[in-house]
Amino acid sequence: CTIPNMAVQNVTLLDVATRVLLANPSASLGEVAVAAGISRTTLHSRFPTRETLLVAMAHEAMDMVETVYNASGLADSESIDVVFGRLVEGLLPMGARIELLLRERSLDSDEAVNERYDGLDRPLIDFVAGAQSRGEIVGDVPAWWVASALLGTIYTAWEAVAGGRLAPRDAPALVLRAVAVSYTHLRAHETEAD
């Protein structure tokens, strides 16, 4: 996998590091520096160890997710369709960052990363619980499950885009359709039971 030189692309050092480490999980800091178009000394001055780089990558990924959550209207009482649409549009481009966050096992031993990660999706879960209380979706499916299903579908779409099976412009609509089928079916099923 060839990683474009950072000087040519308008990307951050952590973007380049993500690409390098996803392509080759055992890549050295020297390989990250080469791909970023900087010296190892420069990289080591910012991130003295692989662990400090990975922790910085994890926190930046979670910062990005929180930014999308904050901009998506989770704190409002907007319809689930509108909010889910914003979430898909915002989270889909972050697939590589999220993949690294999920796959990098060395992060499991960092208490601060784990504590933050454990609470990361709370705003989404709370929004889903509110949508359930408003009757937008049935309440007999745990809110955490609905949130996880949405996030899993977004991640699956990102993998399909990255693998060349799905056009990036088609991904948001496909995610929303897949998720809407689930909660529309749940609403219809509850109505039939009444």
mmCIF file of C-alpha atoms in Angstrom:
data_model
loop_
_atom_site.group_PDB
_atom_site.id
_atom_site.type_symbol
_atom_site.label_atom_id
_atom_site.label_comp_id
_atom_site.label_asym_id
_atom_site.label_seq_id
_atom_site.Cartn_x
_atom_site.Cartn_y
_atom_site.Cartn_z
ATOM 1 C CA CYS A 1 0.000 0.000 0.000
ATOM 2 C CA THR A 2 1.472 3.338 -1.011
ATOM 3 C CA ILE A 3 0.784 6.206 1.332
ATOM 4 C CA PRO A 4 0.854 9.657 -0.316
ATOM 5 C CA ASN A 5 3.471 12.064 1.026
ATOM 6 C CA MET A 6 1.949 14.401 3.615
ATOM 7 C CA ALA A 7 3.495 17.411 1.917
ATOM 8 C CA VAL A 8 1.423 16.662 -1.200
ATOM 9 C CA GLN A 9 -1.838 15.981 0.644
ATOM 10 C CA ASN A 10 -3.664 18.362 2.965
ATOM 11 C CA VAL A 11 -3.759 15.854 5.822
ATOM 12 C CA THR A 12 -2.502 15.794 9.365
ATOM 13 C CA LEU A 13 0.302 13.717 10.774
ATOM 14 C CA LEU A 14 -2.281 11.629 12.629
ATOM 15 C CA ASP A 15 -4.152 11.002 9.342
ATOM 16 C CA VAL A 16 -0.950 9.699 7.783
ATOM 17 C CA ALA A 17 -0.135 7.609 10.848
ATOM 18 C CA THR A 18 -3.613 6.086 10.705
ATOM 19 C CA ARG A 19 -3.200 5.106 7.066
ATOM 20 C CA VAL A 20 0.270 3.685 7.635
ATOM 21 C CA LEU A 21 -0.704 1.664 10.706
ATOM 22 C CA LEU A 22 -3.872 0.300 9.107
ATOM 23 C CA ALA A 23 -1.903 -0.787 6.049
ATOM 24 C CA ASN A 24 0.864 -2.264 8.210
ATOM 25 C CA PRO A 25 0.049 -2.627 11.916
ATOM 26 C CA SER A 26 3.689 -3.363 12.723
ATOM 27 C CA ALA A 27 5.014 -0.254 10.927
ATOM 28 C CA SER A 28 7.724 1.608 12.812
ATOM 29 C CA LEU A 29 7.690 5.256 13.758
ATOM 30 C CA GLY A 30 10.365 5.678 11.103
ATOM 31 C CA GLU A 31 7.950 4.389 8.445
ATOM 32 C CA VAL A 32 5.291 6.790 9.686
ATOM 33 C CA ALA A 33 7.794 9.670 9.468
ATOM 34 C CA VAL A 34 8.786 8.743 5.899
ATOM 35 C CA ALA A 35 5.142 8.539 4.802
ATOM 36 C CA ALA A 36 4.461 11.907 6.443
ATOM 37 C CA GLY A 37 7.426 13.499 4.732
ATOM 38 C CA ILE A 38 9.094 14.480 8.007
ATOM 39 C CA SER A 39 12.219 13.343 9.805
ATOM 40 C CA ARG A 40 12.151 10.732 12.531
ATOM 41 C CA THR A 41 13.526 13.365 14.881
ATOM 42 C CA THR A 42 10.530 15.599 14.189
ATOM 43 C CA LEU A 43 8.117 12.724 14.737
ATOM 44 C CA HIS A 44 9.900 11.629 17.922
ATOM 45 C CA SER A 45 9.813 15.175 19.281
ATOM 46 C CA ARG A 46 6.004 15.108 19.077
ATOM 47 C CA PHE A 47 5.487 11.418 19.837
ATOM 48 C CA PRO A 48 8.461 9.891 21.636
ATOM 49 C CA THR A 49 7.008 6.371 21.542
ATOM 50 C CA ARG A 50 4.608 4.345 19.460
ATOM 51 C CA GLU A 51 2.276 4.276 22.468
ATOM 52 C CA THR A 52 2.115 8.079 22.717
ATOM 53 C CA LEU A 53 1.319 8.253 18.994
ATOM 54 C CA LEU A 54 -1.444 5.645 19.291
ATOM 55 C CA VAL A 55 -2.959 7.354 22.336
ATOM 56 C CA ALA A 56 -2.945 10.696 20.508
ATOM 57 C CA MET A 57 -4.591 9.031 17.508
ATOM 58 C CA ALA A 58 -7.259 7.484 19.736
ATOM 59 C CA HIS A 59 -8.073 10.765 21.462
ATOM 60 C CA GLU A 60 -8.224 12.658 18.177
ATOM 61 C CA ALA A 61 -10.565 10.007 16.736
ATOM 62 C CA MET A 62 -12.828 10.355 19.765
ATOM 63 C CA ASP A 63 -12.658 14.159 19.475
ATOM 64 C CA MET A 64 -13.852 13.821 15.889
ATOM 65 C CA VAL A 65 -16.735 11.516 16.863
ATOM 66 C CA GLU A 66 -17.774 13.920 19.641
ATOM 67 C CA THR A 67 -17.705 16.812 17.162
ATOM 68 C CA VAL A 68 -20.069 14.924 14.855
ATOM 69 C CA TYR A 69 -22.322 14.000 17.774
ATOM 70 C CA ASN A 70 -22.462 17.638 18.904
ATOM 71 C CA ALA A 71 -23.292 18.862 15.390
ATOM 72 C CA SER A 72 -25.905 16.187 14.706
ATOM 73 C CA GLY A 73 -28.635 17.422 17.014
ATOM 74 C CA LEU A 74 -28.476 14.604 19.556
ATOM 75 C CA ALA A 75 -29.309 17.063 22.331
ATOM 76 C CA ASP A 76 -32.413 18.241 20.454
ATOM 77 C CA SER A 77 -35.721 16.514 19.934
ATOM 78 C CA GLU A 78 -35.442 16.383 16.159
ATOM 79 C CA SER A 79 -36.706 13.360 14.281
ATOM 80 C CA ILE A 80 -34.597 10.257 14.284
ATOM 81 C CA ASP A 81 -34.389 10.369 10.472
ATOM 82 C CA VAL A 82 -32.834 13.857 10.485
ATOM 83 C CA VAL A 83 -30.360 13.111 13.261
ATOM 84 C CA PHE A 84 -29.357 9.717 11.864
ATOM 85 C CA GLY A 85 -28.799 11.372 8.477
ATOM 86 C CA ARG A 86 -26.415 13.883 10.028
ATOM 87 C CA LEU A 87 -24.613 11.143 11.920
ATOM 88 C CA VAL A 88 -24.100 9.066 8.786
ATOM 89 C CA GLU A 89 -22.829 12.055 6.803
ATOM 90 C CA GLY A 90 -20.438 13.021 9.600
ATOM 91 C CA LEU A 91 -19.151 9.624 10.727
ATOM 92 C CA LEU A 92 -18.788 7.836 7.396
ATOM 93 C CA PRO A 93 -15.647 9.726 6.326
ATOM 94 C CA MET A 94 -13.990 8.804 9.652
ATOM 95 C CA GLY A 95 -13.989 5.077 8.989
ATOM 96 C CA ALA A 96 -10.214 4.695 9.021
ATOM 97 C CA ARG A 97 -9.903 6.517 12.346
ATOM 98 C CA ILE A 98 -12.651 4.415 13.881
ATOM 99 C CA GLU A 99 -11.155 1.208 12.496
ATOM 100 C CA LEU A 100 -7.819 1.952 14.122
ATOM 101 C CA LEU A 101 -9.558 2.795 17.392
ATOM 102 C CA LEU A 102 -11.375 -0.550 17.319
ATOM 103 C CA ARG A 103 -8.493 -2.706 16.072
ATOM 104 C CA GLU A 104 -5.475 -1.407 17.993
ATOM 105 C CA ARG A 105 -5.304 -3.775 20.956
ATOM 106 C CA SER A 106 -2.450 -1.915 22.643
ATOM 107 C CA LEU A 107 -4.955 0.850 23.455
ATOM 108 C CA ASP A 108 -6.818 -1.595 25.699
ATOM 109 C CA SER A 109 -4.267 -1.022 28.455
ATOM 110 C CA ASP A 110 -4.632 2.777 28.475
ATOM 111 C CA GLU A 111 -7.088 3.626 31.246
ATOM 112 C CA ALA A 112 -7.869 7.156 30.024
ATOM 113 C CA VAL A 113 -8.592 5.944 26.482
ATOM 114 C CA ASN A 114 -10.813 3.141 27.744
ATOM 115 C CA GLU A 115 -12.730 5.365 30.144
ATOM 116 C CA ARG A 116 -13.392 7.905 27.425
ATOM 117 C CA TYR A 117 -14.269 5.234 24.856
ATOM 118 C CA ASP A 118 -16.735 3.568 27.235
ATOM 119 C CA GLY A 119 -18.756 6.791 27.490
ATOM 120 C CA LEU A 120 -18.299 7.965 23.905
ATOM 121 C CA ASP A 121 -21.655 6.796 22.566
ATOM 122 C CA ARG A 122 -23.733 7.867 25.595
ATOM 123 C CA PRO A 123 -25.199 10.920 23.760
ATOM 124 C CA LEU A 124 -26.348 8.684 20.891
ATOM 125 C CA ILE A 125 -27.809 6.094 23.253
ATOM 126 C CA ASP A 126 -29.631 8.823 25.171
ATOM 127 C CA PHE A 127 -31.003 10.260 21.907
ATOM 128 C CA VAL A 128 -32.297 6.827 20.863
ATOM 129 C CA ALA A 129 -33.917 6.384 24.294
ATOM 130 C CA GLY A 130 -35.637 9.750 23.784
ATOM 131 C CA ALA A 131 -36.831 8.693 20.322
ATOM 132 C CA GLN A 132 -38.218 5.554 21.927
ATOM 133 C CA SER A 133 -40.072 7.603 24.549
ATOM 134 C CA ARG A 134 -41.517 9.780 21.747
ATOM 135 C CA GLY A 135 -42.731 6.640 19.955
ATOM 136 C CA GLU A 136 -40.454 7.018 16.921
ATOM 137 C CA ILE A 137 -39.195 3.499 17.508
ATOM 138 C CA VAL A 138 -40.366 0.780 19.837
ATOM 139 C CA GLY A 139 -38.962 0.624 23.316
ATOM 140 C CA ASP A 140 -38.538 -3.130 23.608
ATOM 141 C CA VAL A 141 -35.166 -3.031 21.844
ATOM 142 C CA PRO A 142 -32.451 -1.586 24.106
ATOM 143 C CA ALA A 143 -31.347 1.902 23.078
ATOM 144 C CA TRP A 144 -27.701 0.792 23.173
ATOM 145 C CA TRP A 145 -28.562 -1.920 20.633
ATOM 146 C CA VAL A 146 -30.158 0.525 18.193
ATOM 147 C CA ALA A 147 -27.143 2.855 18.554
ATOM 148 C CA SER A 148 -24.728 -0.027 18.018
ATOM 149 C CA ALA A 149 -26.665 -1.213 14.968
ATOM 150 C CA LEU A 150 -26.477 2.263 13.416
ATOM 151 C CA LEU A 151 -22.758 2.597 14.122
ATOM 152 C CA GLY A 152 -22.083 -0.923 12.846
ATOM 153 C CA THR A 153 -23.952 -0.188 9.622
ATOM 154 C CA ILE A 154 -21.982 3.043 9.133
ATOM 155 C CA TYR A 155 -18.752 1.127 9.658
ATOM 156 C CA THR A 156 -19.844 -1.578 7.202
ATOM 157 C CA ALA A 157 -20.564 1.111 4.614
ATOM 158 C CA TRP A 158 -17.137 2.636 5.180
ATOM 159 C CA GLU A 159 -15.520 -0.775 4.643
ATOM 160 C CA ALA A 160 -17.489 -1.186 1.396
ATOM 161 C CA VAL A 161 -16.379 2.258 0.217
ATOM 162 C CA ALA A 162 -12.757 1.556 1.177
ATOM 163 C CA GLY A 163 -12.939 -1.806 -0.607
ATOM 164 C CA GLY A 164 -14.342 -0.272 -3.783
ATOM 165 C CA ARG A 165 -17.704 -2.053 -3.562
ATOM 166 C CA LEU A 166 -19.740 1.056 -2.801
ATOM 167 C CA ALA A 167 -19.517 4.570 -4.197
ATOM 168 C CA PRO A 168 -18.977 7.155 -1.441
ATOM 169 C CA ARG A 169 -21.965 9.199 -2.642
ATOM 170 C CA ASP A 170 -24.246 6.135 -2.389
ATOM 171 C CA ALA A 171 -23.179 5.099 1.105
ATOM 172 C CA PRO A 172 -25.230 7.516 3.261
ATOM 173 C CA ALA A 173 -28.525 6.655 1.576
ATOM 174 C CA LEU A 174 -27.800 2.943 1.812
ATOM 175 C CA VAL A 175 -26.988 3.169 5.536
ATOM 176 C CA LEU A 176 -30.130 5.152 6.250
ATOM 177 C CA ARG A 177 -32.239 2.759 4.220
ATOM 178 C CA ALA A 178 -30.843 -0.272 6.056
ATOM 179 C CA VAL A 179 -31.342 1.316 9.467
ATOM 180 C CA ALA A 180 -34.761 2.766 8.579
ATOM 181 C CA VAL A 181 -35.949 -0.671 7.483
ATOM 182 C CA SER A 182 -35.124 -1.917 10.961
ATOM 183 C CA TYR A 183 -36.849 0.740 12.995
ATOM 184 C CA THR A 184 -39.732 1.156 10.510
ATOM 185 C CA HIS A 185 -40.303 -2.580 10.744
ATOM 186 C CA LEU A 186 -40.234 -2.334 14.527
ATOM 187 C CA ARG A 187 -42.825 0.479 14.479
ATOM 188 C CA ALA A 188 -45.034 -1.479 12.059
ATOM 189 C CA HIS A 189 -44.717 -4.653 14.121
ATOM 190 C CA GLU A 190 -45.717 -2.805 17.305
ATOM 191 C CA THR A 191 -48.730 -1.258 15.546
ATOM 192 C CA GLU A 192 -49.881 -4.668 14.328
ATOM 193 C CA ALA A 193 -49.586 -6.081 17.859
ATOM 194 C CA ASP A 194 -51.893 -3.359 19.212
#
